[in-house]
Amino acid sequence: MSKRELYQRILELEKENERLKEENAYLRFELEELRSKRYKPSKKRYPEDKQIPPPPKKKGGLFGHIGWLRKRPKSVDKVEGVRMDKCPLCGSIDITECLKTEEHLQEDIVIPKVQVTLYRKHKYYCKQCKNIVIAKGKGELPKSYIGPIAKSLAVFLKYAVKISDRDIKNIFDKMFGLKIGASSIVGFREQLKREAQPIYENLKHSLKQSGFLYIDETGWKVDGQNHWLWKFSNKKVCVSHIDKSRGQKVIEEVLGKQYDGVIISDFLFYI
């Protein structure tokens, strides 16, 4: 075979290779679409009370699907020693450092790369409450392999940018090299909801101290069911509340029956 024929053959093989890559990418896309359609949204409804619902259980994989476990990072970018000068349980300063330490490995995003932090947590014995205690490191989420910045970014992309969990998963994978399952992203939102609940309740309480409030509602869907998105705001605070009702009882539930400020709604004033 001449050099010209060999060169022509190489070009043909490269074109064939590109075509096969495109076809493979398209088939993988179709496979992901079919897998996503296998999971139907749950029809369960939480009881209508003020308690925070328990976090949803993770959905299992398809039958025959090989499970995925997080691999231990090959290297550690940062080691942070976590020490204490007093007992976190009783406040005593009469503590003695133990010989053993507890290690917690956590991956988080330090834009534009993933930073792996190993928290080498020193244990202490408290002579007052007679317990072995350890502290929480800076930026550490105990028992979590993903750090707070990555979780916050996932929630931001979902609600502020309004993209799907699958797109968030691809952004983390392709931009940062951090592999996260789509089901884990749902868990991030539930964790943030539980952590932010006290802040939300404080904001609701501050509304009752306001001399005036703008209140309005608009239609809202929750799992395909009709609800109402209420907004309570003044110059400093804006609180959202989703409810099935559009009636006065929602205002009384949020502000109480003794609110003596001015309510402004749709250019009408209520005193």
Tab-separated table of C-alpha atoms in Angstrom:
chain	number	residue	atom	x	y	z
A	1	MET	CA	0.000	0.000	0.000
A	2	SER	CA	1.406	3.372	-1.026
A	3	LYS	CA	1.793	6.319	1.350
A	4	ARG	CA	-1.063	8.129	-0.394
A	5	GLU	CA	-3.398	5.153	0.029
A	6	LEU	CA	-2.296	4.738	3.649
A	7	TYR	CA	-2.968	8.414	4.383
A	8	GLN	CA	-6.410	8.170	2.733
A	9	ARG	CA	-7.207	5.082	4.790
A	10	ILE	CA	-6.230	6.889	8.022
A	11	LEU	CA	-8.570	9.791	7.161
A	12	GLU	CA	-11.437	7.368	6.528
A	13	LEU	CA	-10.836	5.613	9.832
A	14	GLU	CA	-10.754	8.932	11.712
A	15	LYS	CA	-14.087	9.966	10.174
A	16	GLU	CA	-15.567	6.561	11.045
A	17	ASN	CA	-14.282	6.932	14.610
A	18	GLU	CA	-15.920	10.383	14.996
A	19	ARG	CA	-19.204	9.022	13.633
A	20	LEU	CA	-19.150	6.136	16.113
A	21	LYS	CA	-18.403	8.529	18.995
A	22	GLU	CA	-21.400	10.692	18.091
A	23	GLU	CA	-23.629	7.645	17.764
A	24	ASN	CA	-22.415	6.307	21.118
A	25	ALA	CA	-23.080	9.672	22.815
A	26	TYR	CA	-26.601	9.774	21.381
A	27	LEU	CA	-27.349	6.211	22.524
A	28	ARG	CA	-26.069	7.004	26.024
A	29	PHE	CA	-28.339	10.038	26.113
A	30	GLU	CA	-31.345	7.916	25.111
A	31	LEU	CA	-30.436	5.343	27.764
A	32	GLU	CA	-30.372	8.017	30.475
A	33	GLU	CA	-33.752	9.308	29.300
A	34	LEU	CA	-35.265	5.818	29.529
A	35	ARG	CA	-33.793	5.292	32.993
A	36	SER	CA	-35.182	8.585	34.270
A	37	LYS	CA	-38.674	7.686	33.047
A	38	ARG	CA	-38.586	4.454	35.051
A	39	TYR	CA	-38.812	6.465	38.273
A	40	LYS	CA	-42.260	7.888	38.862
A	41	PRO	CA	-42.851	10.744	41.333
A	42	SER	CA	-44.172	9.647	44.701
A	43	LYS	CA	-47.874	10.273	45.337
A	44	LYS	CA	-47.436	10.291	49.114
A	45	ARG	CA	-48.379	13.471	50.923
A	46	TYR	CA	-47.010	14.525	54.254
A	47	PRO	CA	-49.562	15.257	56.993
A	48	GLU	CA	-50.562	18.888	57.193
A	49	ASP	CA	-48.805	19.917	60.370
A	50	LYS	CA	-45.942	22.206	61.254
A	51	GLN	CA	-43.428	19.418	61.796
A	52	ILE	CA	-40.570	19.099	59.323
A	53	PRO	CA	-41.074	15.910	57.244
A	54	PRO	CA	-38.357	13.241	57.489
A	55	PRO	CA	-35.814	13.188	54.650
A	56	PRO	CA	-36.940	10.983	51.729
A	57	LYS	CA	-35.301	7.614	51.288
A	58	LYS	CA	-32.948	7.224	48.372
A	59	LYS	CA	-34.373	5.388	45.399
A	60	GLY	CA	-32.666	2.115	44.613
A	61	GLY	CA	-31.009	1.442	41.288
A	62	LEU	CA	-32.530	-0.531	38.446
A	63	PHE	CA	-32.557	-4.312	38.688
A	64	GLY	CA	-29.142	-5.636	37.739
A	65	HIS	CA	-27.551	-2.182	38.004
A	66	ILE	CA	-24.081	-2.247	39.540
A	67	GLY	CA	-23.980	-0.140	42.693
A	68	TRP	CA	-21.664	2.865	42.963
A	69	LEU	CA	-19.529	3.579	46.010
A	70	ARG	CA	-17.493	6.726	46.575
A	71	LYS	CA	-13.793	6.028	46.115
A	72	ARG	CA	-11.302	7.328	48.645
A	73	PRO	CA	-9.406	10.334	47.218
A	74	LYS	CA	-5.870	9.503	46.077
A	75	SER	CA	-4.375	12.580	47.735
A	76	VAL	CA	-5.118	15.119	50.459
A	77	ASP	CA	-4.756	18.813	49.602
A	78	LYS	CA	-5.100	20.171	53.115
A	79	VAL	CA	-4.782	18.786	56.634
A	80	GLU	CA	-6.514	20.702	59.420
A	81	GLY	CA	-5.940	19.882	63.061
A	82	VAL	CA	-9.120	20.236	65.106
A	83	ARG	CA	-8.408	21.028	68.754
A	84	MET	CA	-10.423	22.286	71.714
A	85	ASP	CA	-9.830	24.384	74.797
A	86	LYS	CA	-13.095	23.470	76.535
A	87	CYS	CA	-15.679	20.673	76.560
A	88	PRO	CA	-18.462	21.302	73.975
A	89	LEU	CA	-20.953	19.364	76.132
A	90	CYS	CA	-20.617	21.054	79.517
A	91	GLY	CA	-18.231	23.965	78.888
A	92	SER	CA	-15.541	22.717	81.305
A	93	ILE	CA	-11.924	23.732	80.587
A	94	ASP	CA	-10.617	20.771	82.605
A	95	ILE	CA	-9.958	18.505	79.619
A	96	THR	CA	-7.018	16.263	78.711
A	97	GLU	CA	-6.028	15.374	75.161
A	98	CYS	CA	-6.239	11.663	74.293
A	99	LEU	CA	-3.571	9.776	72.374
A	100	LYS	CA	-5.884	8.683	69.565
A	101	THR	CA	-7.377	10.971	66.913
A	102	GLU	CA	-10.393	10.603	64.659
A	103	GLU	CA	-10.020	11.348	60.935
A	104	HIS	CA	-12.790	12.620	58.684
A	105	LEU	CA	-12.104	12.925	54.961
A	106	GLN	CA	-14.262	15.447	53.083
A	107	GLU	CA	-14.296	16.690	49.483
A	108	ASP	CA	-15.463	20.210	48.690
A	109	ILE	CA	-15.196	22.749	45.876
A	110	VAL	CA	-12.571	25.462	45.942
A	111	ILE	CA	-13.293	27.077	42.595
A	112	PRO	CA	-12.111	26.120	40.070
A	113	LYS	CA	-11.062	22.784	41.524
A	114	VAL	CA	-12.066	20.265	44.180
A	115	GLN	CA	-10.171	20.518	47.442
A	116	VAL	CA	-9.927	17.426	49.622
A	117	THR	CA	-9.585	18.227	53.331
A	118	LEU	CA	-8.585	15.660	55.936
A	119	TYR	CA	-9.812	16.717	59.372
A	120	ARG	CA	-7.459	15.155	61.897
A	121	LYS	CA	-9.674	15.530	64.933
A	122	HIS	CA	-7.976	15.313	68.307
A	123	LYS	CA	-9.991	13.645	71.028
A	124	TYR	CA	-10.211	14.968	74.572
A	125	TYR	CA	-11.366	13.488	77.844
A	126	CYS	CA	-13.557	15.782	79.935
A	127	LYS	CA	-13.003	15.120	83.644
A	128	GLN	CA	-16.213	16.891	84.593
A	129	CYS	CA	-18.757	15.069	82.414
A	130	LYS	CA	-16.440	12.055	81.917
A	131	ASN	CA	-16.889	11.879	78.148
A	132	ILE	CA	-14.532	11.579	75.189
A	133	VAL	CA	-15.241	14.667	73.060
A	134	ILE	CA	-14.097	15.986	69.683
A	135	ALA	CA	-14.664	19.337	67.987
A	136	LYS	CA	-16.015	20.210	64.544
A	137	GLY	CA	-13.483	21.593	62.096
A	138	LYS	CA	-13.813	24.829	60.145
A	139	GLY	CA	-16.102	24.199	57.172
A	140	GLU	CA	-16.680	20.589	58.227
A	141	LEU	CA	-20.034	18.837	57.940
A	142	PRO	CA	-19.774	15.819	60.281
A	143	LYS	CA	-20.463	12.451	58.616
A	144	SER	CA	-20.726	14.115	55.201
A	145	TYR	CA	-18.324	13.356	52.365
A	146	ILE	CA	-19.356	16.495	50.467
A	147	GLY	CA	-18.648	19.934	51.921
A	148	PRO	CA	-20.965	22.921	52.471
A	149	ILE	CA	-19.804	24.976	49.477
A	150	ALA	CA	-20.593	22.181	47.017
A	151	LYS	CA	-23.997	21.547	48.609
A	152	SER	CA	-24.869	25.244	48.645
A	153	LEU	CA	-23.856	25.581	44.995
A	154	ALA	CA	-26.092	22.637	44.055
A	155	VAL	CA	-29.092	24.282	45.756
A	156	PHE	CA	-28.257	27.636	44.126
A	157	LEU	CA	-28.145	26.064	40.662
A	158	LYS	CA	-31.477	24.326	41.284
A	159	TYR	CA	-33.522	27.275	42.558
A	160	ALA	CA	-31.680	30.398	41.358
A	161	VAL	CA	-30.481	29.171	37.952
A	162	LYS	CA	-33.396	26.697	37.642
A	163	ILE	CA	-31.630	23.739	36.061
A	164	SER	CA	-32.313	20.032	36.519
A	165	ASP	CA	-30.545	17.714	38.951
A	166	ARG	CA	-28.991	15.898	35.977
A	167	ASP	CA	-27.520	19.178	34.676
A	168	ILE	CA	-26.158	19.974	38.136
A	169	LYS	CA	-24.566	16.533	38.243
A	170	ASN	CA	-22.910	17.173	34.856
A	171	ILE	CA	-21.636	20.605	35.946
A	172	PHE	CA	-20.007	19.143	39.052
A	173	ASP	CA	-18.478	16.317	37.015
A	174	LYS	CA	-17.211	18.295	34.008
A	175	MET	CA	-16.287	21.613	35.682
A	176	PHE	CA	-14.875	20.422	38.985
A	177	GLY	CA	-14.260	16.692	38.569
A	178	LEU	CA	-16.521	16.019	41.566
A	179	LYS	CA	-18.790	13.033	40.961
A	180	ILE	CA	-22.175	13.309	42.696
A	181	GLY	CA	-25.316	11.234	42.121
A	182	ALA	CA	-28.555	13.008	41.182
A	183	SER	CA	-30.266	11.432	44.205
A	184	SER	CA	-27.634	13.004	46.495
A	185	ILE	CA	-28.542	16.469	45.183
A	186	VAL	CA	-32.107	15.960	46.422
A	187	GLY	CA	-30.649	15.130	49.840
A	188	PHE	CA	-28.629	18.382	49.832
A	189	ARG	CA	-31.849	20.382	49.573
A	190	GLU	CA	-33.487	18.462	52.420
A	191	GLN	CA	-30.433	19.041	54.625
A	192	LEU	CA	-30.437	22.766	53.861
A	193	LYS	CA	-34.158	22.921	54.617
A	194	ARG	CA	-33.667	21.417	58.074
A	195	GLU	CA	-30.672	23.631	58.868
A	196	ALA	CA	-32.426	26.808	57.699
A	197	GLN	CA	-35.738	26.121	59.488
A	198	PRO	CA	-34.796	28.090	62.667
A	199	ILE	CA	-33.762	31.089	60.512
A	200	TYR	CA	-37.066	30.903	58.636
A	201	GLU	CA	-39.030	30.821	61.895
A	202	ASN	CA	-37.108	33.874	63.175
A	203	LEU	CA	-37.932	35.770	59.990
A	204	LYS	CA	-41.617	34.892	60.384
A	205	HIS	CA	-41.526	36.120	63.970
A	206	SER	CA	-39.937	39.424	62.868
A	207	LEU	CA	-42.927	40.048	60.571
A	208	LYS	CA	-45.160	40.389	63.623
A	209	GLN	CA	-43.011	43.292	64.849
A	210	SER	CA	-43.296	45.202	61.570
A	211	GLY	CA	-45.499	48.320	61.408
A	212	PHE	CA	-46.616	47.479	57.866
A	213	LEU	CA	-46.473	44.559	55.441
A	214	TYR	CA	-47.051	43.984	51.749
A	215	ILE	CA	-48.944	40.710	51.300
A	216	ASP	CA	-49.818	38.998	48.032
A	217	GLU	CA	-50.354	35.476	46.719
A	218	THR	CA	-50.080	33.701	43.384
A	219	GLY	CA	-50.835	30.226	42.060
A	220	TRP	CA	-48.226	27.560	42.747
A	221	LYS	CA	-47.884	23.854	41.931
A	222	VAL	CA	-46.632	21.291	44.448
A	223	ASP	CA	-46.249	17.826	42.909
A	224	GLY	CA	-48.865	18.831	40.345
A	225	GLN	CA	-51.365	19.923	43.006
A	226	ASN	CA	-52.754	23.480	43.176
A	227	HIS	CA	-51.345	25.584	46.024
A	228	TRP	CA	-50.736	29.272	46.734
A	229	LEU	CA	-47.391	31.015	47.146
A	230	TRP	CA	-47.776	33.798	49.712
A	231	LYS	CA	-45.317	36.690	50.076
A	232	PHE	CA	-45.006	38.754	53.268
A	233	SER	CA	-42.537	41.622	52.920
A	234	ASN	CA	-41.431	45.003	54.175
A	235	LYS	CA	-38.307	47.042	53.436
A	236	LYS	CA	-36.018	44.598	55.259
A	237	VAL	CA	-37.618	41.130	55.178
A	238	CYS	CA	-39.374	38.986	52.583
A	239	VAL	CA	-40.881	35.664	53.665
A	240	SER	CA	-42.454	33.074	51.360
A	241	HIS	CA	-45.133	30.643	52.524
A	242	ILE	CA	-46.777	27.889	50.437
A	243	ASP	CA	-50.269	26.858	51.471
A	244	LYS	CA	-53.294	25.077	50.018
A	245	SER	CA	-55.538	27.910	51.189
A	246	ARG	CA	-55.954	31.390	49.771
A	247	GLY	CA	-58.060	32.591	52.695
A	248	GLN	CA	-57.568	34.832	55.705
A	249	LYS	CA	-56.592	31.925	57.934
A	250	VAL	CA	-53.170	31.863	56.242
A	251	ILE	CA	-52.493	35.455	57.311
A	252	GLU	CA	-53.636	34.657	60.856
A	253	GLU	CA	-51.424	31.576	60.930
A	254	VAL	CA	-48.319	33.552	59.910
A	255	LEU	CA	-48.954	36.847	61.730
A	256	GLY	CA	-51.329	35.760	64.474
A	257	LYS	CA	-54.694	37.296	65.280
A	258	GLN	CA	-53.180	40.152	67.317
A	259	TYR	CA	-51.169	41.829	64.518
A	260	ASP	CA	-51.847	45.563	64.802
A	261	GLY	CA	-49.830	46.871	61.839
A	262	VAL	CA	-50.936	47.996	58.372
A	263	ILE	CA	-51.417	45.364	55.650
A	264	ILE	CA	-51.020	46.515	52.034
A	265	SER	CA	-52.319	44.199	49.305
A	266	ASP	CA	-53.285	44.950	45.675
A	267	PHE	CA	-53.407	48.716	46.361
A	268	LEU	CA	-55.832	48.160	49.290
A	269	PHE	CA	-55.043	49.068	52.896
A	270	TYR	CA	-56.261	47.050	55.907
A	271	ILE	CA	-55.824	48.390	59.436
